[in-house]
């Protein structure tokens, strides 16, 4: 369980790592601190306006990646 709130820097770091490993089709930070992300070329782009929303999205991506690589649900 987290004892501190998610920060902009933490969300930026996760976005960089997940993008670099090819788990996002598109990820772009906005000037206002929001992120625009797109999981696949055919998925709808999402705008994440808060670090907590970004970390939730990245957690979903990582769960999907883990499911895809193991072939089994968690």
CSV table of C-alpha atoms in Angstrom, one decimal:
chain,number,residue,atom,x,y,z
A,1,UNK,CA,0.0,0.0,0.0
A,2,UNK,CA,1.3,3.4,-0.9
A,3,UNK,CA,1.9,5.9,1.8
A,4,UNK,CA,2.7,8.9,-0.5
A,5,UNK,CA,0.9,10.4,-3.4
A,6,UNK,CA,2.0,9.8,-7.0
A,7,UNK,CA,4.2,12.5,-8.4
A,8,UNK,CA,4.6,14.0,-11.8
A,9,UNK,CA,8.2,12.8,-11.9
A,10,UNK,CA,7.2,9.2,-11.1
A,11,UNK,CA,4.6,9.1,-13.8
A,12,UNK,CA,7.0,10.6,-16.3
A,13,UNK,CA,9.6,7.9,-15.4
A,14,UNK,CA,7.1,5.1,-15.9
A,15,UNK,CA,5.9,6.6,-19.2
A,16,UNK,CA,9.4,6.7,-20.4
A,17,UNK,CA,10.2,3.1,-19.4
A,18,UNK,CA,6.9,1.6,-20.8
A,19,UNK,CA,7.3,3.5,-24.0
A,20,UNK,CA,10.9,2.6,-24.4
A,21,UNK,CA,10.1,-1.1,-24.1
A,22,UNK,CA,7.4,-0.7,-26.8
A,23,UNK,CA,4.3,-1.3,-24.7
A,24,UNK,CA,2.7,1.9,-25.9
A,25,UNK,CA,2.0,3.0,-29.5
A,26,UNK,CA,2.1,6.6,-28.6
A,27,UNK,CA,2.9,8.6,-25.4
A,28,UNK,CA,3.3,12.3,-25.2
A,29,UNK,CA,3.5,14.6,-22.2
A,30,UNK,CA,1.6,17.8,-22.4
A,31,UNK,CA,2.7,21.2,-21.3
A,32,UNK,CA,0.0,21.3,-18.6
A,33,UNK,CA,1.2,18.1,-16.9
A,34,UNK,CA,-1.3,15.8,-18.7
A,35,UNK,CA,-0.2,12.8,-20.8
A,36,UNK,CA,-1.8,11.6,-24.0
A,37,UNK,CA,-1.3,7.9,-24.4
A,38,UNK,CA,-2.4,5.3,-27.0
A,39,UNK,CA,-1.9,1.6,-26.3
A,40,UNK,CA,-2.1,0.3,-29.9
A,41,UNK,CA,-2.5,2.0,-33.3
A,42,UNK,CA,-6.2,1.2,-33.3
A,43,UNK,CA,-7.0,2.1,-29.7
A,44,UNK,CA,-8.5,5.4,-28.7
A,45,UNK,CA,-6.1,7.9,-27.3
A,46,UNK,CA,-6.5,8.7,-23.7
A,47,UNK,CA,-5.6,11.9,-21.8
A,48,UNK,CA,-4.4,11.4,-18.3
A,49,UNK,CA,-4.7,14.6,-16.3
A,50,UNK,CA,-3.2,13.5,-13.0
A,51,UNK,CA,-0.2,11.3,-11.9
A,52,UNK,CA,-2.5,8.9,-10.1
A,53,UNK,CA,-4.5,8.3,-13.3
A,54,UNK,CA,-1.2,7.8,-15.2
A,55,UNK,CA,0.1,5.2,-12.7
A,56,UNK,CA,-3.2,3.4,-12.8
A,57,UNK,CA,-3.0,3.2,-16.6
A,58,UNK,CA,0.6,2.0,-16.5
A,59,UNK,CA,-0.3,-0.7,-14.0
A,60,UNK,CA,-3.0,-1.9,-16.4
A,61,UNK,CA,-0.5,-2.0,-19.2
A,62,UNK,CA,2.0,-4.0,-17.1
A,63,UNK,CA,-0.7,-6.4,-16.1
A,64,UNK,CA,-1.6,-6.9,-19.7
A,65,UNK,CA,2.1,-7.4,-20.6
A,66,UNK,CA,2.5,-10.0,-17.9
A,67,UNK,CA,-0.6,-11.8,-19.0
A,68,UNK,CA,0.6,-11.8,-22.6
A,69,UNK,CA,4.1,-13.1,-21.9
A,70,UNK,CA,3.0,-15.8,-19.5
A,71,UNK,CA,0.0,-17.0,-21.5
A,72,UNK,CA,-1.9,-17.4,-18.2
A,73,UNK,CA,-4.1,-14.9,-16.3
A,74,UNK,CA,-2.8,-13.7,-13.0
